[in-house]
């Protein structure tokens, strides 16, 4: 199995990058929808439309893309376990842990909006919107530049 994964390493990496782009696109877009949802009248047409958009974005794009990103990343580590000796991947995985926490928070906020029970301000979602970007910059610099 390890030999098979090593032979298909670049294919795994390509799928990894495609999946992480989709994951990040959704992580940037979802909090943006929440910024508008905060201002929408409860029970109104806009609020009900945003609920459908948020559910589809999370269930059809963000969650599957996150799973494929982790799966390909994990299979690449399986194929090339020596990579875990390098410093950069530990910073990358720590940033990914924080990315997962933001992902979980966004999923919880979706449920709050669904129940018309959102308790956070527009400013809160504008700040949350920046966190995945900062983490992405750290992750890509670590995996491409490998400073240590
Ligand atoms: C937002 C999430 C992620 C981003 C933006 C990201 C980004 C990247 C990029 C750009 C590469 C290609 C680097 C190169 O060829 O120079 C890469 C490779 C890799 N990533 Fe990720 N990744 C993410 C998540 C993950 C996860 C969750 C894992 C671990 C489970 C992981 C493990 C790896 C591994 C092992 C490689 C191959 C490194 C190599 O052999 O060159 N990544 N990642």
mmCIF file of C-alpha atoms and ligand atoms in Angstrom:
data_model
loop_
_atom_site.group_PDB
_atom_site.id
_atom_site.type_symbol
_atom_site.label_atom_id
_atom_site.label_comp_id
_atom_site.label_asym_id
_atom_site.label_seq_id
_atom_site.Cartn_x
_atom_site.Cartn_y
_atom_site.Cartn_z
ATOM 1 C CA UNK A 1 0.000 0.000 0.000
ATOM 2 C CA UNK A 2 2.783 2.472 0.930
ATOM 3 C CA UNK A 3 4.517 1.711 -2.395
ATOM 4 C CA UNK A 4 1.242 2.342 -4.268
ATOM 5 C CA UNK A 5 0.735 5.672 -2.470
ATOM 6 C CA UNK A 6 4.337 6.709 -3.199
ATOM 7 C CA UNK A 7 3.874 5.965 -6.906
ATOM 8 C CA UNK A 8 0.767 8.177 -6.921
ATOM 9 C CA UNK A 9 2.209 10.864 -4.610
ATOM 10 C CA UNK A 10 1.922 13.751 -7.085
ATOM 11 C CA UNK A 11 -1.663 12.770 -7.921
ATOM 12 C CA UNK A 12 -2.455 12.824 -4.185
ATOM 13 C CA UNK A 13 -0.801 16.219 -3.860
ATOM 14 C CA UNK A 14 -2.768 17.622 -6.819
ATOM 15 C CA UNK A 15 -6.062 16.350 -5.324
ATOM 16 C CA UNK A 16 -4.957 17.742 -1.954
ATOM 17 C CA UNK A 17 -4.439 21.220 -3.373
ATOM 18 C CA UNK A 18 -7.737 21.141 -5.347
ATOM 19 C CA UNK A 19 -9.653 20.093 -2.218
ATOM 20 C CA UNK A 20 -8.009 22.690 0.038
ATOM 21 C CA UNK A 21 -8.870 25.464 -2.465
ATOM 22 C CA UNK A 22 -12.549 24.426 -2.308
ATOM 23 C CA UNK A 23 -12.380 24.164 1.497
ATOM 24 C CA UNK A 24 -10.820 27.615 1.840
ATOM 25 C CA UNK A 25 -13.235 29.182 -0.673
ATOM 26 C CA UNK A 26 -16.115 28.006 1.506
ATOM 27 C CA UNK A 27 -14.384 29.105 4.741
ATOM 28 C CA UNK A 28 -14.006 32.619 3.286
ATOM 29 C CA UNK A 29 -17.614 32.771 1.924
ATOM 30 C CA UNK A 30 -19.644 31.367 4.859
ATOM 31 C CA UNK A 31 -18.813 34.090 7.436
ATOM 32 C CA UNK A 32 -19.545 36.643 4.706
ATOM 33 C CA UNK A 33 -23.082 35.216 4.434
ATOM 34 C CA UNK A 34 -23.362 35.537 8.220
ATOM 35 C CA UNK A 35 -22.454 39.249 7.997
ATOM 36 C CA UNK A 36 -25.558 39.776 5.794
ATOM 37 C CA UNK A 37 -27.664 37.317 7.814
ATOM 38 C CA UNK A 38 -27.177 39.384 10.995
ATOM 39 C CA UNK A 39 -28.951 42.305 9.281
ATOM 40 C CA UNK A 40 -31.784 40.195 7.736
ATOM 41 C CA UNK A 41 -35.247 40.310 9.359
ATOM 42 C CA UNK A 42 -36.011 37.067 11.237
ATOM 43 C CA UNK A 43 -38.492 34.953 9.282
ATOM 44 C CA UNK A 44 -38.072 37.255 6.269
ATOM 45 C CA UNK A 45 -37.390 36.058 2.674
ATOM 46 C CA UNK A 46 -33.685 37.030 2.814
ATOM 47 C CA UNK A 47 -33.099 35.193 6.103
ATOM 48 C CA UNK A 48 -34.806 32.016 4.830
ATOM 49 C CA UNK A 49 -32.795 32.160 1.557
ATOM 50 C CA UNK A 50 -29.522 32.600 3.465
ATOM 51 C CA UNK A 51 -30.363 29.561 5.628
ATOM 52 C CA UNK A 52 -30.587 27.402 2.462
ATOM 53 C CA UNK A 53 -27.365 28.879 1.023
ATOM 54 C CA UNK A 54 -25.467 28.342 4.304
ATOM 55 C CA UNK A 55 -26.646 24.721 4.635
ATOM 56 C CA UNK A 56 -25.710 23.864 1.022
ATOM 57 C CA UNK A 57 -22.332 25.638 1.240
ATOM 58 C CA UNK A 58 -21.381 23.773 4.422
ATOM 59 C CA UNK A 59 -22.802 20.346 3.525
ATOM 60 C CA UNK A 60 -22.043 20.188 -0.218
ATOM 61 C CA UNK A 61 -18.716 22.095 -0.438
ATOM 62 C CA UNK A 62 -16.957 22.873 2.868
ATOM 63 C CA UNK A 63 -17.337 19.546 4.731
ATOM 64 C CA UNK A 64 -16.532 17.204 1.773
ATOM 65 C CA UNK A 65 -13.572 19.412 0.711
ATOM 66 C CA UNK A 66 -12.197 19.384 4.265
ATOM 67 C CA UNK A 67 -12.466 15.582 4.417
ATOM 68 C CA UNK A 68 -10.669 15.109 1.051
ATOM 69 C CA UNK A 69 -7.937 17.609 2.096
ATOM 70 C CA UNK A 70 -7.267 15.654 5.309
ATOM 71 C CA UNK A 71 -7.516 12.278 3.570
ATOM 72 C CA UNK A 72 -4.951 13.202 0.886
ATOM 73 C CA UNK A 73 -2.712 14.898 3.454
ATOM 74 C CA UNK A 74 -2.839 11.827 5.687
ATOM 75 C CA UNK A 75 -2.145 9.458 2.775
ATOM 76 C CA UNK A 76 0.868 11.581 1.748
ATOM 77 C CA UNK A 77 2.227 11.309 5.310
ATOM 78 C CA UNK A 78 1.626 7.535 5.188
ATOM 79 C CA UNK A 79 3.521 7.354 1.870
ATOM 80 C CA UNK A 80 6.352 9.552 3.154
ATOM 81 C CA UNK A 81 6.423 9.304 7.006
ATOM 82 C CA UNK A 82 9.891 10.916 7.245
ATOM 83 C CA UNK A 83 8.134 14.214 6.534
ATOM 84 C CA UNK A 84 7.031 14.204 10.204
ATOM 85 C CA UNK A 85 10.691 14.770 11.205
ATOM 86 C CA UNK A 86 10.568 18.238 9.641
ATOM 87 C CA UNK A 87 9.667 21.308 11.724
ATOM 88 C CA UNK A 88 7.377 23.016 9.194
ATOM 89 C CA UNK A 89 4.738 20.296 9.178
ATOM 90 C CA UNK A 90 4.204 20.638 12.947
ATOM 91 C CA UNK A 91 3.502 24.356 12.593
ATOM 92 C CA UNK A 92 1.243 23.494 9.616
ATOM 93 C CA UNK A 93 -0.702 20.885 11.603
ATOM 94 C CA UNK A 94 -1.060 23.314 14.566
ATOM 95 C CA UNK A 95 -2.476 25.967 12.202
ATOM 96 C CA UNK A 96 -4.777 23.271 10.801
ATOM 97 C CA UNK A 97 -6.040 22.482 14.292
ATOM 98 C CA UNK A 98 -6.987 26.163 14.664
ATOM 99 C CA UNK A 99 -8.593 26.016 11.178
ATOM 100 C CA UNK A 100 -10.692 23.066 12.378
ATOM 101 C CA UNK A 101 -11.803 25.062 15.443
ATOM 102 C CA UNK A 102 -12.947 27.933 13.189
ATOM 103 C CA UNK A 103 -14.718 25.369 10.947
ATOM 104 C CA UNK A 104 -16.571 23.942 13.976
ATOM 105 C CA UNK A 105 -17.525 27.447 15.180
ATOM 106 C CA UNK A 106 -18.945 28.337 11.734
ATOM 107 C CA UNK A 107 -20.975 25.103 11.718
ATOM 108 C CA UNK A 108 -22.353 25.921 15.206
ATOM 109 C CA UNK A 109 -23.254 29.470 14.130
ATOM 110 C CA UNK A 110 -25.162 28.056 11.155
ATOM 111 C CA UNK A 111 -27.371 26.108 13.546
ATOM 112 C CA UNK A 112 -27.956 29.270 15.613
ATOM 113 C CA UNK A 113 -29.047 31.219 12.505
ATOM 114 C CA UNK A 114 -31.277 28.272 11.524
ATOM 115 C CA UNK A 115 -33.136 28.684 14.858
ATOM 116 C CA UNK A 116 -33.148 32.496 14.467
ATOM 117 C CA UNK A 117 -31.035 32.482 17.634
ATOM 118 C CA UNK A 118 -27.862 34.220 16.434
ATOM 119 C CA UNK A 119 -26.259 36.179 19.306
ATOM 120 C CA UNK A 120 -23.237 37.641 17.512
ATOM 121 C CA UNK A 121 -22.730 41.033 15.841
ATOM 122 C CA UNK A 122 -21.851 41.919 12.253
ATOM 123 C CA UNK A 123 -18.400 43.035 13.528
ATOM 124 C CA UNK A 124 -17.834 39.596 15.126
ATOM 125 C CA UNK A 125 -18.394 37.841 11.781
ATOM 126 C CA UNK A 126 -16.181 40.358 9.940
ATOM 127 C CA UNK A 127 -13.361 39.478 12.371
ATOM 128 C CA UNK A 128 -14.010 35.692 12.096
ATOM 129 C CA UNK A 129 -13.887 36.156 8.306
ATOM 130 C CA UNK A 130 -10.177 37.143 8.534
ATOM 131 C CA UNK A 131 -8.980 34.191 10.645
ATOM 132 C CA UNK A 132 -8.961 31.489 7.888
ATOM 133 C CA UNK A 133 -6.986 33.878 5.652
ATOM 134 C CA UNK A 134 -4.283 34.381 8.278
ATOM 135 C CA UNK A 135 -4.100 30.623 8.925
ATOM 136 C CA UNK A 136 -3.943 29.878 5.187
ATOM 137 C CA UNK A 137 -0.968 32.255 4.786
ATOM 138 C CA UNK A 138 0.858 30.463 7.614
ATOM 139 C CA UNK A 139 0.009 26.992 6.207
ATOM 140 C CA UNK A 140 1.108 27.731 2.628
ATOM 141 C CA UNK A 141 4.353 29.475 3.719
ATOM 142 C CA UNK A 142 5.187 26.483 5.935
ATOM 143 C CA UNK A 143 4.545 23.844 3.268
ATOM 144 C CA UNK A 144 6.146 25.714 0.325
ATOM 145 C CA UNK A 145 9.013 27.709 1.926
ATOM 146 C CA UNK A 146 9.699 25.163 4.753
ATOM 147 C CA UNK A 147 11.676 27.668 6.903
ATOM 148 C CA UNK A 148 12.623 24.922 9.378
HETATM 149 C C1 LIG B 1 -6.070 24.501 4.587
HETATM 150 C C2 LIG B 1 -5.490 23.382 4.577
HETATM 151 C C3 LIG B 1 -4.263 23.023 3.768
HETATM 152 C C4 LIG B 1 -3.544 23.758 2.875
HETATM 153 C C5 LIG B 1 -3.783 25.177 2.414
HETATM 154 C C6 LIG B 1 -2.452 22.906 2.395
HETATM 155 C C7 LIG B 1 -1.540 23.296 1.425
HETATM 156 C C8 LIG B 1 -0.628 22.427 0.860
HETATM 157 C C9 LIG B 1 0.186 22.727 -0.315
HETATM 158 C C10 LIG B 1 0.166 24.020 -1.108
HETATM 159 C C11 LIG B 1 0.957 21.629 -0.563
HETATM 160 C C12 LIG B 1 1.982 21.419 -1.726
HETATM 161 C C13 LIG B 1 3.350 21.884 -1.260
HETATM 162 C C14 LIG B 1 4.402 21.674 -2.327
HETATM 163 O O1 LIG B 1 4.335 20.765 -3.140
HETATM 164 O O2 LIG B 1 5.344 22.445 -2.331
HETATM 165 C C15 LIG B 1 0.648 20.676 0.474
HETATM 166 C C16 LIG B 1 1.278 19.482 0.583
HETATM 167 C C17 LIG B 1 1.087 18.677 1.678
HETATM 168 N N1 LIG B 1 0.153 18.812 2.675
HETATM 169 FE FE1 LIG B 1 -1.208 20.236 2.841
HETATM 170 N N2 LIG B 1 -2.512 21.708 3.033
HETATM 171 C C18 LIG B 1 -3.602 21.732 3.882
HETATM 172 C C19 LIG B 1 -4.038 20.749 4.712
HETATM 173 C C20 LIG B 1 -3.275 19.644 4.985
HETATM 174 C C21 LIG B 1 -3.630 18.632 5.923
HETATM 175 C C22 LIG B 1 -4.933 18.610 6.716
HETATM 176 C C23 LIG B 1 -2.577 17.749 5.962
HETATM 177 C C24 LIG B 1 -2.360 16.549 6.825
HETATM 178 C C25 LIG B 1 -3.165 15.684 7.173
HETATM 179 C C26 LIG B 1 -1.606 18.195 4.994
HETATM 180 C C27 LIG B 1 -0.426 17.541 4.692
HETATM 181 C C28 LIG B 1 0.327 17.778 3.559
HETATM 182 C C29 LIG B 1 1.436 16.939 3.101
HETATM 183 C C30 LIG B 1 1.970 15.685 3.783
HETATM 184 C C31 LIG B 1 1.920 17.508 1.914
HETATM 185 C C32 LIG B 1 3.054 16.999 1.004
HETATM 186 C C33 LIG B 1 4.321 17.726 1.283
HETATM 187 C C34 LIG B 1 5.348 17.253 0.254
HETATM 188 O O3 LIG B 1 5.649 16.081 0.230
HETATM 189 O O4 LIG B 1 5.804 18.075 -0.513
HETATM 190 N N3 LIG B 1 -2.042 19.355 4.423
HETATM 191 N N4 LIG B 1 -0.318 21.177 1.318
#
